[in-house]
XYZ file of C-alpha atoms in Angstrom:
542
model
C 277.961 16.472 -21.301
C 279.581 13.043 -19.579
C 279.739 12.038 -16.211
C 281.970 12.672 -13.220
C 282.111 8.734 -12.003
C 284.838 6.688 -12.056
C 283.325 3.418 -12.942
C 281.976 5.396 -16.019
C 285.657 6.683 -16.862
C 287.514 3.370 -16.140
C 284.952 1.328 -18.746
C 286.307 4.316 -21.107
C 289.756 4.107 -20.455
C 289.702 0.820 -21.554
C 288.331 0.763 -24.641
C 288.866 4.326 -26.209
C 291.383 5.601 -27.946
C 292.808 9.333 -26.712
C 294.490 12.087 -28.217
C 296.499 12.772 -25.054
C 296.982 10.952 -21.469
C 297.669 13.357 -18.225
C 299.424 11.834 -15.607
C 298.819 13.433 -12.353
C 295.390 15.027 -10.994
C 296.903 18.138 -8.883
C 296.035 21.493 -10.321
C 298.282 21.255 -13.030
C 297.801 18.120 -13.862
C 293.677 18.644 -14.192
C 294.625 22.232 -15.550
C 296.213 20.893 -18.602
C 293.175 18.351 -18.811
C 290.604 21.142 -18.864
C 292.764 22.768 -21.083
C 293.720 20.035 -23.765
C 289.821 18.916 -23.616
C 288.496 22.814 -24.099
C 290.914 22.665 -27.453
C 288.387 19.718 -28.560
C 291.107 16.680 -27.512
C 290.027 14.207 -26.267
C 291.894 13.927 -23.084
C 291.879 11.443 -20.243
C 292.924 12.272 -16.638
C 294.649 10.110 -14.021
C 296.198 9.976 -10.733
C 297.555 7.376 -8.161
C 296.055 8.919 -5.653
C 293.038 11.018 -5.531
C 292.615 14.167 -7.293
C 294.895 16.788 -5.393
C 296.016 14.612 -2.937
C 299.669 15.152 -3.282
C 300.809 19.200 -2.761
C 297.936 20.518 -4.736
C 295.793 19.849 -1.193
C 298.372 20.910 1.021
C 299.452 24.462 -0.216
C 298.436 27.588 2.280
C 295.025 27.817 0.680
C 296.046 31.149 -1.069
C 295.855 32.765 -4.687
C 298.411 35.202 -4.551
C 301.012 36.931 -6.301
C 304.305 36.457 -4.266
C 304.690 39.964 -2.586
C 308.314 37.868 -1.372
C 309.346 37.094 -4.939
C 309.949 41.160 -5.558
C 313.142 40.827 -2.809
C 314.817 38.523 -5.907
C 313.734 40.753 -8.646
C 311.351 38.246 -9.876
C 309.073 40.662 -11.498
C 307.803 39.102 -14.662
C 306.657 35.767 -11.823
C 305.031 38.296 -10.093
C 303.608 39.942 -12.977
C 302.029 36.487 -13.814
C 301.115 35.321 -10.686
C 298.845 38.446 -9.981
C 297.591 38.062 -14.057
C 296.414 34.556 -13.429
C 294.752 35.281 -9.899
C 292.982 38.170 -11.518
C 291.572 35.403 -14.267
C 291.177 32.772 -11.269
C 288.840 35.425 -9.506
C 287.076 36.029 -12.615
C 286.937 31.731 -13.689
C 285.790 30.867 -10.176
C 285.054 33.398 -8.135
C 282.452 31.065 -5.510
C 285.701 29.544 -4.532
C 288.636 32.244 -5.347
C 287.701 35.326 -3.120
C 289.681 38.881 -2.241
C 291.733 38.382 1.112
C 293.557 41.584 2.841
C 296.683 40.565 4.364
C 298.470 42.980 7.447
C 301.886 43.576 7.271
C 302.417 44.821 11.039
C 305.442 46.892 11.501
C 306.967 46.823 15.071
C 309.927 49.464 16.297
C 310.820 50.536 19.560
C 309.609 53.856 21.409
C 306.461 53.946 19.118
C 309.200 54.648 16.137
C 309.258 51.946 13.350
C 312.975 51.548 11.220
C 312.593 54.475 8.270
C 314.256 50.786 6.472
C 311.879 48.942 6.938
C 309.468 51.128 6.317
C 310.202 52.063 3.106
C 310.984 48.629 2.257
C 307.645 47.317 2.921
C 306.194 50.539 0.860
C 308.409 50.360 -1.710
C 307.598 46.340 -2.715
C 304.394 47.517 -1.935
C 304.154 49.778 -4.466
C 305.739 47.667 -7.262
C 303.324 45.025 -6.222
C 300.784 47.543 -7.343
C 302.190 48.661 -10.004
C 302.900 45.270 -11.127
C 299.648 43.907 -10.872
C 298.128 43.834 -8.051
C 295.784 46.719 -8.336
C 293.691 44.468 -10.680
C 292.147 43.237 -7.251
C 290.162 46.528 -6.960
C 292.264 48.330 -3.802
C 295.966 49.631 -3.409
C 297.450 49.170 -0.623
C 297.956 51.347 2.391
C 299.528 51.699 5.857
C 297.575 51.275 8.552
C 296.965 53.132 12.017
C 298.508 51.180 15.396
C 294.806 51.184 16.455
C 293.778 49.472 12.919
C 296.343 46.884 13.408
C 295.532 45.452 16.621
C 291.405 45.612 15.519
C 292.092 42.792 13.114
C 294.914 40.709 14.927
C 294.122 41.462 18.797
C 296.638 40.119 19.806
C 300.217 41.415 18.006
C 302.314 42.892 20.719
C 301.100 46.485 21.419
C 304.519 47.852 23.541
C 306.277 47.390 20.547
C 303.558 48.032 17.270
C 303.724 50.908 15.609
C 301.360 50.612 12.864
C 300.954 48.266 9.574
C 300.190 48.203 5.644
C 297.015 46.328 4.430
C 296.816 45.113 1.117
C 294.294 43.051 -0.793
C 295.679 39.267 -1.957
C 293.422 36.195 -2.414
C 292.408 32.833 -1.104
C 290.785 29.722 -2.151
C 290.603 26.260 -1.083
C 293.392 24.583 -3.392
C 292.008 20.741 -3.374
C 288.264 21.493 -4.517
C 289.986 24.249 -7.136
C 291.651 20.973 -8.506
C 288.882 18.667 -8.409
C 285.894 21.806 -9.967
C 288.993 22.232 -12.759
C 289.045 17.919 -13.161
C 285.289 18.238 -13.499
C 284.607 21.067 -15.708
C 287.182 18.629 -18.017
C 284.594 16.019 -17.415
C 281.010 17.446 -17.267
C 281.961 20.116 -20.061
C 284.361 18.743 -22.213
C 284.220 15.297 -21.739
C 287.502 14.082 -20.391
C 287.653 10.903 -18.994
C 289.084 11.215 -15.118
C 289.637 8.690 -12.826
C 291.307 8.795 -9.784
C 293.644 6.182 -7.888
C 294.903 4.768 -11.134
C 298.731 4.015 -10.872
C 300.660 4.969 -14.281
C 302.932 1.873 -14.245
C 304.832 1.945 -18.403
C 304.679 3.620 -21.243
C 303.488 1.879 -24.139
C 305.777 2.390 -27.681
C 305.226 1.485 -31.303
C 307.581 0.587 -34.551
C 309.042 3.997 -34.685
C 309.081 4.412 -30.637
C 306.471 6.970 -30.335
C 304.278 6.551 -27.316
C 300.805 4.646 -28.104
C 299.667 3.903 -24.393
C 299.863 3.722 -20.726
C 299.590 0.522 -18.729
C 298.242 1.565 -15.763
C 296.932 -0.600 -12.386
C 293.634 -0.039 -10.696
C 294.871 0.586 -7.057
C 291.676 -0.124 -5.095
C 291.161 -3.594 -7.354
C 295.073 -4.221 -8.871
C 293.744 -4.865 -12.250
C 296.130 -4.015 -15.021
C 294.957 -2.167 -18.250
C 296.704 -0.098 -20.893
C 294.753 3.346 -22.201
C 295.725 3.332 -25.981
C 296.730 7.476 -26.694
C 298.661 9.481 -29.212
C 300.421 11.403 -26.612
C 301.427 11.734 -22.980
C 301.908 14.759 -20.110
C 303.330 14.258 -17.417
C 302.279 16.646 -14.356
C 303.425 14.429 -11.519
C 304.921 17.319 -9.391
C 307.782 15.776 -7.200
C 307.100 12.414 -8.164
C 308.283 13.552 -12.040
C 310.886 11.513 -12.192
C 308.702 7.920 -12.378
C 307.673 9.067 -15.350
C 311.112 10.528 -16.549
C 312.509 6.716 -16.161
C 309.210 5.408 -17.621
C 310.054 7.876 -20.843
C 313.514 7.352 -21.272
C 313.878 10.879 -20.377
C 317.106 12.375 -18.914
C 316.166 16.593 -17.958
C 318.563 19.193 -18.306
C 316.902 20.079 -14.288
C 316.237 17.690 -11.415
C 313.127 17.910 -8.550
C 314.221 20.037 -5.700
C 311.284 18.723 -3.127
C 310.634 21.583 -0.160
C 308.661 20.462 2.750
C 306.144 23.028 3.390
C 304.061 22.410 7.027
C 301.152 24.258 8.304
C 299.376 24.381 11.737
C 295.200 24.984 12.902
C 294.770 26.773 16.223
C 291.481 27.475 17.551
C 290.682 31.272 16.299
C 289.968 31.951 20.556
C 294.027 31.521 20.664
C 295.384 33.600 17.398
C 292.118 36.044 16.879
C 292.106 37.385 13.158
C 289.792 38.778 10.652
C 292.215 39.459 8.037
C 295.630 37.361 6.957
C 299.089 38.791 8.580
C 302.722 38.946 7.485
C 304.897 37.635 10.177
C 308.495 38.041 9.921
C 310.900 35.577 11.658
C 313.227 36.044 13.933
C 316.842 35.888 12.972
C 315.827 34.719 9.481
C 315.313 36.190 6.271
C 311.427 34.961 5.660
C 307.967 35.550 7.056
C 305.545 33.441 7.382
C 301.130 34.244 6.975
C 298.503 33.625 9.110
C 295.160 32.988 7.886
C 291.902 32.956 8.958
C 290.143 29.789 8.304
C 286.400 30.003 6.586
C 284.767 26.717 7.330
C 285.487 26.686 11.016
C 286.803 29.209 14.220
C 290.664 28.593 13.754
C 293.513 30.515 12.119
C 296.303 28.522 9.783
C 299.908 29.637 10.564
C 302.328 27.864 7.772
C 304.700 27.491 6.219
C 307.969 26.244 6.516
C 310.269 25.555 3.378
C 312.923 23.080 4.518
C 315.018 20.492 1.620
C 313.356 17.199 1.758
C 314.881 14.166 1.058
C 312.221 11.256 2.603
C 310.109 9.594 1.424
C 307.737 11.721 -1.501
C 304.110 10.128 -0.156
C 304.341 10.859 3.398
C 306.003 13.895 4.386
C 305.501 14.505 7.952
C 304.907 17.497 10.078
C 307.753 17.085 12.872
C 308.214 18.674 16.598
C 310.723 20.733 14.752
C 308.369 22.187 12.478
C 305.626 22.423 14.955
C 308.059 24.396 17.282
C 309.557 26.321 14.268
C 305.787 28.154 13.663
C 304.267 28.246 17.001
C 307.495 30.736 17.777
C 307.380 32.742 14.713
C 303.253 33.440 15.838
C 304.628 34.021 19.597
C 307.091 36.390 18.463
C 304.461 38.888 16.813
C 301.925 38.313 19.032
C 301.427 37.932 22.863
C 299.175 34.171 21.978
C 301.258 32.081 23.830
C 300.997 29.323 21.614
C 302.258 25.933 22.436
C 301.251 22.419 21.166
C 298.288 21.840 22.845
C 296.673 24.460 20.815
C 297.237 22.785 17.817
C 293.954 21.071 16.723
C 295.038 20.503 13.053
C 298.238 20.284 10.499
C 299.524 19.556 7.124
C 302.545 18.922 5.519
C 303.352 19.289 1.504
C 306.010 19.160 -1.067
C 306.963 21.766 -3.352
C 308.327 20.103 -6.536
C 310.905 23.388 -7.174
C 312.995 23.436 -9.579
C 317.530 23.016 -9.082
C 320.222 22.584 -11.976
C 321.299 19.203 -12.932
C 324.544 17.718 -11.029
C 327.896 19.330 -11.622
C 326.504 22.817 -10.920
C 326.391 24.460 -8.000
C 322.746 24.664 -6.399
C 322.157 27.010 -3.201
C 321.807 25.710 -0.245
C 318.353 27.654 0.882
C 315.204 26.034 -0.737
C 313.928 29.678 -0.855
C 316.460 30.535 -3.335
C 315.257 27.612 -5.664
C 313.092 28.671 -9.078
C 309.916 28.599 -8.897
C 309.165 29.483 -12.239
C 308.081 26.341 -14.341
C 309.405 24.482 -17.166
C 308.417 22.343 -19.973
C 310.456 19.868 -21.930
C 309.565 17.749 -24.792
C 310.845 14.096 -24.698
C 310.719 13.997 -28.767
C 308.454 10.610 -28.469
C 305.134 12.143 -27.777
C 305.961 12.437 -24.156
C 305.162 16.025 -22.429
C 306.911 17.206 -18.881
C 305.361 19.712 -16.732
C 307.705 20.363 -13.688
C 308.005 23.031 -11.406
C 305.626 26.154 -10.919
C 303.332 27.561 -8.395
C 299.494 26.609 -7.582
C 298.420 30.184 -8.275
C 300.142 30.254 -12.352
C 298.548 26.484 -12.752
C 296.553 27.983 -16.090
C 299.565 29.439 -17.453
C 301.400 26.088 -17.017
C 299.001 24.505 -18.272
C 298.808 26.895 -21.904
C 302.353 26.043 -21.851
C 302.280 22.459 -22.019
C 298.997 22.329 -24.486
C 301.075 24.438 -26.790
C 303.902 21.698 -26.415
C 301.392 19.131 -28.279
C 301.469 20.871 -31.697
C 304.465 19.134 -32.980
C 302.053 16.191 -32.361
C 298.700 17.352 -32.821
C 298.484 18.949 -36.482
C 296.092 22.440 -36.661
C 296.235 22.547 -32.637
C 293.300 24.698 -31.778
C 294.651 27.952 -29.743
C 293.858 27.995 -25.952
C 290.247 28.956 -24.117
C 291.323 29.190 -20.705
C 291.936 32.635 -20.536
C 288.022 33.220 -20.012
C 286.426 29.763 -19.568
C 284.523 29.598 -15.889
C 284.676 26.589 -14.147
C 282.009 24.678 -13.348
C 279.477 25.764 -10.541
C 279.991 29.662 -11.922
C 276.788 30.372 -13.121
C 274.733 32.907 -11.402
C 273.615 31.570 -8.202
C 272.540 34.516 -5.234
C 273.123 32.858 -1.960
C 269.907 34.014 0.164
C 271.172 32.749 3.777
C 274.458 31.910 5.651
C 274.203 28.475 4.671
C 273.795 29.255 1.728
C 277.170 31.294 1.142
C 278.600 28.444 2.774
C 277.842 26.294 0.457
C 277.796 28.346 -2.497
C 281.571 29.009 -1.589
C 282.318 25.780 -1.962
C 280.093 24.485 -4.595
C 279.085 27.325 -6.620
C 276.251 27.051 -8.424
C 275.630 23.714 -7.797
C 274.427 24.592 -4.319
C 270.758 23.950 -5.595
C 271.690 20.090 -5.630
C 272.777 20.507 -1.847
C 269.853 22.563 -0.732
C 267.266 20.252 -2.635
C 268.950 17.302 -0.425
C 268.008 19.034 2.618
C 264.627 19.851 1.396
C 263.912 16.201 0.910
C 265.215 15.358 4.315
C 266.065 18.385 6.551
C 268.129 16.373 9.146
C 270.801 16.909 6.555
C 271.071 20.446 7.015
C 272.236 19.801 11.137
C 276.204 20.611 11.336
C 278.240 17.295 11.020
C 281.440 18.230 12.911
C 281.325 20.399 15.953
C 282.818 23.382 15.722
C 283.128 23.711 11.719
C 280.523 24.355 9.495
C 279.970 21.678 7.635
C 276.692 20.333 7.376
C 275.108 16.788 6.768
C 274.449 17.279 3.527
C 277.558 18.266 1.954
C 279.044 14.754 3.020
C 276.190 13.276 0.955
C 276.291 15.152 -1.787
C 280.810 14.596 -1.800
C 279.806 11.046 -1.751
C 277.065 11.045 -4.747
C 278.734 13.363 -7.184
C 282.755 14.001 -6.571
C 284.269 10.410 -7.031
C 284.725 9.873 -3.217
C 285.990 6.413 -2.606
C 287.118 6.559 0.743
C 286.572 8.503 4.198
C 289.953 10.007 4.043
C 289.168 11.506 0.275
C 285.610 12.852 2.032
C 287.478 14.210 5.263
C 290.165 15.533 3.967
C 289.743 17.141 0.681
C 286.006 16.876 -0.518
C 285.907 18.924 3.080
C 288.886 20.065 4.864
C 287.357 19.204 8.182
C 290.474 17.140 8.925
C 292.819 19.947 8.061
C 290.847 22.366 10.972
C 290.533 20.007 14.196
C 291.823 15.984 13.612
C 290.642 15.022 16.883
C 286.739 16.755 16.322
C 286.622 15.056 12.737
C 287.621 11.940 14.427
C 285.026 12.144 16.876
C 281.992 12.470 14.280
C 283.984 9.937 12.037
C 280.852 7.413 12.699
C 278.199 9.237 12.007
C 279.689 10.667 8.724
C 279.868 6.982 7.852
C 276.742 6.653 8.599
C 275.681 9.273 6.060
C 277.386 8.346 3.569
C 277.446 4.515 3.810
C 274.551 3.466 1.371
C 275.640 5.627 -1.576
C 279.247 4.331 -1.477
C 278.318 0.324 -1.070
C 279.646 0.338 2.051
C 278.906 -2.639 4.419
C 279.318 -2.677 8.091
C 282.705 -4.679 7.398
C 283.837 -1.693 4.879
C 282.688 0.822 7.247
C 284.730 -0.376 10.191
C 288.091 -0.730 7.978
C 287.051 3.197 6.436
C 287.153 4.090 10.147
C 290.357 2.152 11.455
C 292.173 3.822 8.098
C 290.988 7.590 9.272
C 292.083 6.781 12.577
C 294.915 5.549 12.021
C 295.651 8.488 9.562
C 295.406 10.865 12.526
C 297.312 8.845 14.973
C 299.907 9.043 12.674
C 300.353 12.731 11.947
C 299.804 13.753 15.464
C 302.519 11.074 16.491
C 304.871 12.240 13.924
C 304.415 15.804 15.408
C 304.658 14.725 18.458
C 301.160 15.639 19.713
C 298.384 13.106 21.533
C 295.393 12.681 20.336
C-alpha cells in the first residue's frame, strides 16, 4: 500500500518512470487510473485542477440509467448504463444507494391522457426489461394519494396519480476522488492534483516518452518520463489533441448543465420526481438532498460556447428551473429561495465540420469514444458519469498495442476503497459511513480523542467538525474551496450558511494544512469571493 499525499506523489512523479500517464482526475479520468493500476501498470494520475473539479463534481448527483434515452431508441446505452450502476451499487455501495424517482401524471377532470399514460408505462417497462430490475423493484403506478405523500406539494386540482420506480444516487465528486484513491492506497498509482499537463514529450521514432507538466500552486516545471499517455480531459480534450498532434474524426460539443438548492421547507420531497416542461420536449428531476434539508432541481442542457473553466449559472437558467418546479407544483419558487447552485459541462460528443450537427444539445451522443493517436497517445471523449467503468475498460484495452501481454480488466468486481464491512450503529454514524465507508472508524476515533469535533460545522447541514479534519489530513485538500466544495458539498446546499462558518472551518483545519494567519485570510477572501461570484452571475445577493 502507498500513500494518498501529494507531496509523496509529486517526489514520485519526478523521478519514476511509468507505464502510462492519465491526464484528467474526473471519474473517467481516475476510472482508467484504478483500472490501468488494478492490471499491475504502473500508472500516475493528474489534473489541473483538483480531482473532480471540472463536470465530474457538478453532475445531478445520480447513478442512473437514462429512462429519457429509450425516447431515441438508445437501448444498448441504456442497457449499459443500468449494467454499470448495478456494479457501482455493488463496488461502492456506502456512497451509491437505491433512489425511487415519481413520475407524476397530471390530466384534467381527474382523467390523465390514455398517451401519456401508456407512454410512461411502456418506457417503463422496457426500462425493466432492459435492466433496471437488477435494482431489486419494478416499477409501478402510483395512487393520487401516494403521489402527493412524497412531493406535498404537486398541484392536486390537476394530479391524477404517478409511477414510482427505483434509480440511484451518489455523490459524483467523492465517487471520483474514493476511485483516485483506491488507485493510490491499493494499487499504488501516483495522483496528484493541480498539476497542469503543459507538452508531450517524444523520442527518435516520435513515440511519446513524457509529460512536462507545471506545479500550479508553486509554477515549477517537471517532465514525468512514461511509455504511454490517456487523455480523459472531458471538454477540455482538445489541449491535449493539439499537444498530440491529433486531428479526431469528432469534435467537443460542451452542454451547460445548471442546478439549483432550495430549502426542503419550500419543495418538500422524500423521493426524486420527474418534471416535465412546459412547451418543451424534456423534464427535468428533483432530488432530495442527504447532507442537509434542501431539494436540488437541475438541469438545463443549453450549447456552450464560453469560456470551459467557469461556466456560470445565469438569471436565465435560474428562471428556466424555478418555472419548470412551479409548473408541477404549487411552491412558488422564486430566487430568494435559492440558497445554493452549480453549473457543469457535458463534454458530448458532434461530427466533425462539413456535416450537419442538430441544433438541440439533447440530440447530441452521449455514448463515448476512444481513438488511438498511433504514438502512444490514448483519447477518452465523450460518455456519461454513470458508464465511467465501462469507459474506462475501453481505453485500458486501447494500451495493448503498447503494452505487450496486457493483463485483462478487474473492475468488473473490485470494491472501492472504504467497502469493507462497517455497521453504522447511530445517525452519525450512517452519515458518515455514507460518505466515507469504512473508513468511518478514522472519523469517529477523531471525535473520541476530542469530542468538540463531533458538534455540526455548518448550520443547517450535517456536517460535523470532524469530517473537515479528517478531508484535510487524508484527501489531498489544499485549499478551502477543495474542502467546501467537494471533500463536502456544503457549498453546493446553502453558499451563504457555508460562508458564514467559513472561519471557524479554517480554524479547524488550519494546523494540519500549514496554514498561517496570512494563508488563512487569503483561503477566506478566495471562498468569498467564489460565492460572490456565482450568486452575481445568477443574479442573486448574497
Amino acid at each position: 500500500m502507498t500513500s494518498f499525499n501529494r507531496d509523496e506523489s509529486l517526489a514520485l512523479l519526478t523521478t519514476s518512470k511509468f507505464d502510462v500517464v492519465v491526464i484528467g482526475a474526473g471519474i473517467t479520468g481516475a476510472g482508467v487510473a484504478l483500472d490501468a493500476a488494478s492490471r499491475g501498470l504502473k500508472v500516475a494520475l493528474i489534473d489541473a485542477g483538483d480531482i473532480a473539479s471540472g463536470t465530474s463534481s457538478k453532475s445531478s448527483k445520480m447513478v442512473h440509467g437514462g429512462l429519457r434515452y429509450l425516447q431515441q431508441r438508445e437501448f444498448r446505452l441504456v442497457y449499459e448504463n443500468l449494467r454499470e450502476r448495478q456494479r457501482l451499487l455493488e463496488n461502492a455501495p456506502f456512497l451509491v444507494r437505491p433512489l425511487p424517482f415519481l413520475i407524476p401524471l397530471f390530466g384534467s377532470n381527474g382523467v390523465a391522457s390514455r398517451t401519456l399514460v401508456k407512454g410512461y408505462s411502456t418506457a417503463l417497462r422496457l426500462y425493466d426489461l432492459t435492466g433496471g430490475w437488477r435494482i431489486g423493484q419494478r416499477h409501478r403506478k402510483i395512487s393520487k394519494a401516494e403521489s402527493l405523500s412524497h412531493l406535498p406539494t404537486l398541484r392536486a386540482e390537476s394530479l391524477v396519480a404517478g409511477f414510482l420506480y427505483l434509480d440511484a444516487r451518489g455523490d459524483d465528486a467523492r465517487v471520483a476522488l474514493a476511485l483516485a484513491k483506491t488507485a493510490a492506497l491499493d494499487y499504488r498509482a501516483s495522483v496528484a492534483n493541480y498539476v497542469r499537463a503543459l507538452d508531450i514529450v517524444r523520442d527518435n521514432q516520435h513515440r511519446a516518452s513524457g509529460v512536462v507538466c507545471r506545479n500550479e500552486l508553486d509554477h515549477s516545471t517537471f517532465t514525468i518520463q512514461t511509455s504511454t499517455i490517456i487523455n480523459a480531459t472531458g471538454v477540455w480534450a482538445d489541449e491535449i489533441f493539439a499537444m498530440a498532434e491529433h486531428v479526431p474524426s469528432h469534435r467537443i460539443s460542451p452542454a451547460k448543465g445548471v442546478h439549483l438548492s432550495v430549502p426542503r421547507t419550500r419543495l418538500p420531497a422524500d423521493v426524486a420526481a420527474v418534471f416535465s416542461v412546459p412547451n418543451e420536449h424534456r423534464s427535468i428531476f428533483i432530488i432530495p438532498a442527504e447532507d442537509a434539508p434542501v431539494t436540488f432541481i437541475g438541469t438545463t442542457d443549453t450549447a456552450y460556447d464560453g469560456v470551459l473553466d467557469d461556466p456560470s449559472c445565469t438569471p436565465a437558467d435560474v428562471k428556466y428551473l424555478l418555472d419548470a418546479a412551479n409548473a408541477s407544483t404549487l411552491s412558488n419558487l422564486t430566487v430568494e429561495d435559492v440558497t445554493g447552485l452549480w453549473a457543469g459541462l457535458r463534454p458530448l460528443l458532434a461530427p466533425s465540420e462539413g456535416r450537419r450537427v442538430s441544433q438541440r444539445t439533447a440530440d447530441l451522443s452521449r455514448r463515448h469514444r476512444v481513438t488511438d493517436s498511433l504514438d502512444g497517445v490514448v483519447h477518452i471523449t465523450g460518455g456519461k458519469w454513470t458508464t465511467y467503468r465501462q469507459m474506462a475498460q475501453d481505453t485500458v484495452d486501447a494500451l495493448s498495442r503498447y503494452v505487450p501481454s496486457l493483463p485483462k480488466v478487474r473492475t468488473k468486481n473490485l470494491r472501492l476503497h472504504g467497502t469493507s464491512p462497517w455497521r453504522p450503529q447511530s445517525e452519525i454514524e450512517t452519515h458518515l459511513y455514507q460518505r466515507f465507508g469504512s473508513d468511518s472508524a478514522h472519523v469517529l476515533a477523531l471525535i473520541n480523542a476530542r469530542p468538540e469535533l463531533a458538534e455540526i460545522a455548518i448550520k443547517g447541514q450535517n456536517y460535523i467538525n470532524a469530517e473537515f479534519v479528517y478531508c484535510a489530513r487524508t484527501e489531498m485538500v489544499t485549499s478551502l474551496v477543495d474542502l467546501l466544495t467537494r471533500r463536502t458539498r456544503a457549498h453546493l446546499m446553502d453558499a451563504r450558511a457555508t460562508l458564514s462558518s467559513a472561519p471557524a472551518i479554517v480554524r479547524l483545519v488550519a494546523d494540519d494544512l500549514k496554514w498561517d494567519d496570512e494563508e488563512c485570510n487569503r483561503q477566506l477572501a478566495s471562498y468569498r469571493d467564489l460565492v460572490i461570484h456565482e450568486l452575481e452571475c445568477a443574479g442573486l445577493v448574497l
